[in-house]
XYZ file of C-alpha atoms in Angstrom:
333
model
C 76.161 217.116 -77.504
C 74.538 219.708 -75.392
C 70.752 219.307 -74.951
C 68.604 222.189 -75.924
C 65.691 223.543 -73.936
C 63.341 221.802 -76.351
C 65.065 218.449 -75.729
C 64.736 218.926 -71.998
C 61.059 219.755 -72.366
C 60.396 216.609 -74.450
C 62.271 214.487 -71.928
C 60.302 215.961 -69.046
C 56.982 215.379 -70.823
C 57.969 211.800 -71.652
C 58.993 211.049 -68.083
C 55.761 212.604 -66.782
C 53.674 210.481 -69.170
C 55.538 207.350 -68.134
C 55.069 208.213 -64.460
C 51.350 208.845 -65.042
C 50.983 205.470 -66.800
C 52.715 203.712 -63.910
C 50.427 205.443 -61.414
C 47.381 204.488 -63.526
C 48.452 200.808 -63.583
C 49.046 200.908 -59.825
C 45.603 202.418 -59.254
C 43.970 199.778 -61.457
C 45.778 197.025 -59.575
C 44.774 198.617 -56.273
C 41.115 198.902 -57.367
C 41.170 195.298 -58.574
C 42.631 194.147 -55.263
C 40.039 196.186 -53.323
C 37.253 194.559 -55.365
C 38.699 191.094 -54.714
C 38.986 191.846 -51.004
C 35.393 193.131 -50.993
C 34.107 190.016 -52.774
C 36.072 187.805 -50.401
C 34.598 189.656 -47.400
C 31.063 189.272 -48.785
C 31.641 185.578 -49.432
C 32.961 185.206 -45.896
C 29.866 186.939 -44.470
C 27.566 184.625 -46.447
C 29.573 181.626 -45.316
C 29.366 182.707 -41.669
C 25.628 183.430 -42.031
C 25.130 179.957 -43.466
C 27.044 178.387 -40.589
C 25.022 180.392 -38.049
C 21.735 179.348 -39.683
C 22.859 175.731 -39.737
C 23.897 175.931 -36.089
C 20.556 177.455 -35.104
C 18.718 174.816 -37.123
C 20.508 171.917 -35.441
C 20.083 173.616 -32.063
C 16.333 173.956 -32.624
C 16.090 170.366 -33.833
C 18.042 169.193 -30.784
C 15.640 171.147 -28.553
C 12.744 169.289 -30.182
C 14.435 165.923 -29.592
C 15.039 166.897 -25.958
C 11.395 167.910 -25.545
C 10.207 164.589 -26.952
C 12.407 162.711 -24.481
C 11.425 164.946 -21.547
C 7.728 164.534 -22.362
C 8.211 160.774 -22.272
C 10.004 161.050 -18.915
C 7.357 163.334 -17.399
C 4.410 161.275 -18.670
C 5.923 157.983 -17.481
C 6.991 159.468 -14.095
C 10.034 157.170 -14.071
C 11.976 159.797 -12.139
C 9.587 159.257 -9.233
C 9.444 155.471 -9.383
C 13.150 154.825 -9.954
C 14.803 157.678 -8.064
C 12.108 158.885 -5.663
C 12.410 162.531 -6.735
C 9.906 165.145 -7.911
C 9.652 166.560 -11.430
C 11.193 169.830 -10.236
C 14.110 167.953 -8.658
C 14.611 165.994 -11.870
C 14.693 169.221 -13.922
C 17.214 170.713 -11.524
C 19.314 167.546 -11.765
C 19.531 167.708 -15.578
C 20.138 171.471 -15.537
C 16.888 172.887 -16.914
C 14.356 175.355 -15.537
C 11.146 173.562 -14.578
C 8.802 176.473 -15.369
C 10.404 177.106 -18.757
C 10.239 173.414 -19.601
C 6.589 173.103 -18.565
C 5.683 176.004 -20.847
C 7.543 174.362 -23.732
C 5.868 170.999 -23.074
C 2.473 172.696 -23.311
C 3.206 173.359 -26.997
C 3.520 169.640 -27.736
C 0.785 168.530 -25.315
C -1.713 167.860 -28.171
C 0.529 165.093 -29.578
C 0.631 161.446 -28.578
C 4.052 160.114 -27.683
C 4.014 157.616 -30.573
C 3.383 160.440 -33.047
C 6.236 162.518 -31.616
C 8.611 159.547 -31.686
C 7.842 159.026 -35.370
C 8.059 162.710 -36.267
C 11.357 163.222 -34.452
C 13.010 160.711 -36.808
C 12.707 163.081 -39.755
C 15.417 165.657 -40.323
C 14.080 169.173 -40.684
C 11.388 169.013 -38.004
C 12.216 171.525 -35.277
C 10.430 172.715 -32.157
C 9.911 176.152 -33.723
C 7.827 174.457 -36.437
C 6.109 171.669 -34.513
C 4.442 174.071 -32.074
C 2.373 175.525 -34.937
C 1.149 172.027 -35.736
C 0.087 171.707 -32.085
C -1.851 174.972 -32.317
C -3.600 173.726 -35.467
C -4.557 170.486 -33.678
C -6.070 172.472 -30.782
C -8.051 174.555 -33.276
C -9.335 171.378 -35.016
C -7.663 172.420 -38.269
C -5.447 169.334 -38.383
C -6.226 165.706 -37.613
C -3.432 163.404 -36.448
C -3.205 159.646 -36.542
C -0.300 157.449 -35.523
C 1.159 157.466 -39.041
C -0.384 160.410 -40.918
C -1.352 164.101 -40.812
C -4.604 165.300 -42.419
C -5.002 168.969 -43.351
C -7.603 170.526 -45.659
C -8.740 167.082 -46.750
C -5.207 166.016 -47.740
C -3.498 163.197 -45.841
C 0.300 163.157 -45.595
C 1.864 159.860 -44.436
C 4.543 160.044 -41.747
C 7.397 158.478 -43.670
C 10.714 159.531 -45.174
C 9.284 159.747 -48.708
C 6.913 162.538 -47.588
C 9.463 164.486 -45.531
C 9.307 167.506 -47.870
C 5.486 167.582 -47.757
C 5.583 167.495 -43.949
C 8.085 170.360 -43.861
C 5.976 172.372 -46.344
C 2.860 171.817 -44.212
C 4.641 173.037 -41.070
C 5.783 176.179 -42.894
C 2.233 176.782 -44.178
C 0.803 176.461 -40.669
C 3.443 178.868 -39.331
C 2.689 181.458 -42.030
C -1.083 181.138 -41.473
C -0.717 181.539 -37.705
C 1.493 184.623 -37.996
C -0.853 186.217 -40.547
C -3.937 185.530 -38.398
C -2.144 186.881 -35.326
C -1.233 190.074 -37.178
C -4.847 190.476 -38.350
C -6.105 189.901 -34.798
C -3.596 192.414 -33.417
C -4.737 194.948 -36.012
C -8.372 194.405 -35.001
C -7.512 194.829 -31.321
C -5.578 198.025 -32.027
C -8.552 199.366 -34.003
C -10.957 198.547 -31.167
C -8.612 200.135 -28.651
C -8.558 203.328 -30.706
C -12.363 203.353 -30.844
C -12.606 202.786 -27.092
C -10.121 205.574 -26.496
C -12.191 207.875 -28.715
C -15.343 207.008 -26.757
C -13.573 207.603 -23.457
C -12.327 210.971 -24.719
C -15.900 211.864 -25.690
C -17.200 210.970 -22.225
C -14.446 212.998 -20.567
C -15.205 215.916 -22.870
C -18.890 215.736 -21.931
C -17.972 215.755 -18.232
C -15.789 218.822 -18.707
C -18.522 220.547 -20.711
C -21.078 219.834 -17.974
C -18.778 221.345 -15.352
C -18.226 224.386 -17.553
C -21.955 224.846 -18.093
C -22.558 224.601 -14.357
C -20.336 227.635 -13.844
C -21.755 229.827 -16.618
C -25.438 228.863 -16.588
C -27.491 231.669 -15.018
C -29.784 230.864 -12.154
C -33.123 229.598 -13.396
C -36.573 230.710 -12.371
C -37.487 227.198 -11.230
C -39.217 226.625 -7.950
C -37.232 225.016 -5.175
C -38.965 221.688 -5.776
C -38.270 221.859 -9.510
C -34.628 222.810 -8.961
C -34.127 219.947 -6.494
C -35.463 217.506 -9.075
C -33.226 218.933 -11.811
C -30.194 218.839 -9.501
C -30.919 215.204 -8.626
C -31.111 214.236 -12.306
C -27.998 216.265 -13.110
C -26.057 214.453 -10.393
C -27.378 211.125 -11.682
C -26.121 211.967 -15.170
C -22.694 213.002 -13.875
C -22.413 209.915 -11.676
C -23.397 207.670 -14.579
C -20.847 209.162 -16.978
C -18.151 209.146 -14.298
C -18.865 205.516 -13.401
C -18.759 204.378 -17.032
C -15.478 206.259 -17.490
C -13.952 204.605 -14.392
C -15.081 201.165 -15.532
C -13.559 201.623 -18.995
C -10.243 202.666 -17.441
C -10.033 199.662 -15.106
C -11.793 196.940 -17.115
C -10.083 196.974 -20.498
C -11.310 194.627 -23.255
C -8.783 191.898 -24.215
C -6.927 192.525 -20.919
C -9.419 192.280 -18.037
C -10.281 188.883 -16.460
C -13.044 186.991 -18.251
C -15.322 187.092 -15.182
C -15.076 190.907 -15.052
C -15.937 191.247 -18.743
C -18.883 188.863 -18.373
C -20.357 190.678 -15.364
C -19.848 194.067 -17.027
C -21.633 192.756 -20.121
C -24.632 191.539 -18.121
C -24.636 194.716 -16.040
C -25.052 196.777 -19.220
C -27.943 194.533 -20.296
C -29.495 194.920 -16.846
C -29.114 198.701 -16.945
C -30.617 198.813 -20.416
C -33.571 196.702 -19.261
C -34.210 198.848 -16.181
C -33.925 202.158 -18.039
C -36.187 200.853 -20.802
C -38.859 199.810 -18.295
C -38.606 203.140 -16.474
C -38.880 205.058 -19.732
C -41.998 203.115 -20.769
C -43.519 203.762 -17.354
C -42.716 207.475 -17.659
C -44.125 207.605 -21.180
C -47.676 207.305 -19.804
C -47.188 210.312 -17.531
C -45.039 212.558 -19.737
C -46.972 214.133 -22.599
C -43.830 214.964 -24.583
C -42.593 211.355 -24.695
C -41.615 209.980 -28.104
C -41.400 206.428 -29.439
C -37.760 205.295 -29.560
C -36.784 203.164 -32.603
C -34.146 201.168 -30.736
C -36.465 199.714 -28.109
C -34.990 196.551 -26.533
C -37.162 193.493 -27.165
C -38.017 190.965 -24.471
C -36.734 188.079 -26.582
C -33.365 189.832 -26.878
C -32.797 189.666 -23.127
C -31.038 186.680 -21.534
C -33.149 184.472 -19.235
C -33.835 186.119 -15.870
C -31.910 183.495 -13.879
C -28.861 183.881 -16.179
C -29.004 187.659 -15.811
C -29.170 187.428 -12.001
C -26.319 184.922 -11.783
C -24.038 187.194 -13.827
C -24.645 190.592 -12.210
C -21.914 191.919 -9.877
C -24.260 192.059 -6.882
C -25.420 188.428 -7.185
C -22.741 186.644 -9.261
C -21.373 183.420 -7.837
C -24.234 182.958 -5.362
C -26.273 180.643 -7.586
C -29.556 182.278 -6.641
C -30.872 182.962 -10.148
C -33.093 179.893 -10.322
C -34.357 180.460 -6.763
C -35.317 184.071 -7.509
C -37.176 183.034 -10.664
C -39.018 180.321 -8.737
C -39.973 182.847 -6.063
C -41.225 185.274 -8.717
C -43.364 182.548 -10.274
C -44.708 181.613 -6.853
C -45.770 185.207 -6.169
C -47.283 185.481 -9.625
C -49.362 182.344 -9.110
C -50.631 183.580 -5.735
C -51.992 186.687 -7.406
């Protein structure tokens, strides 16, 4: 029987629907397979991450064990007595860098060998954690005995039963140290910004003074008066320039302690001298006013301490001698 156009149309529609259904099932299977592959990839990533973390953990723990043994070797000096070699030669022999090792040993320096031997027997204690315990010991926050750790009034025995408490304490000390360091860094950054603002102000004042020098009309001062004004103007410029140079080269938190100390005492000395000169001038200058921030005598450091910490006389130990000489002259009067 010959098919009509209608029959052909129905057949075509039916075949198209069947083809569409097959394509839909294939797409669903493909999407399902893609999801399975994605989940498998994620699981593989987590598995690899876990293996990496475990490897790093055991590596860090092994480093701690090595440090404990190397501390024992260095403290006992057996390498010298038995083999007649230096510590640096011993480090070279075992394949470690002496400087790097010395820096690492500094982190466990606060601990007695017996304490380290006991602590190294507990799984979970790594060098990355133990160094924070050493910092806490140096800061007197933690007290150690041969078989216990005391922190905030709580004593934790060094035994297997308290392994979790020991691990929790190490993590607490690490978190506290990192938080305090971040707070200290924030404070330093704030101070640096303030110092930079002060330096910018000084530089702005210097530029303004130079600008005023160019535009200020000639005064009607006498030659003597102008010389005096010029001298004081130069003194002001030199003072501001010197302070600016000092702040650029002697930076707080970076400069050597001796430089900061001498700068500190120099400022006290300058304040004392300028205060005395101003009081002396007050008797001769009718327009003088009382200043509310007058420096008090009891606020000054002892004279000998001041002398021994000024740049011109620091390190010479002459403070006491100068004071004695001053007393001698005073008594003669």
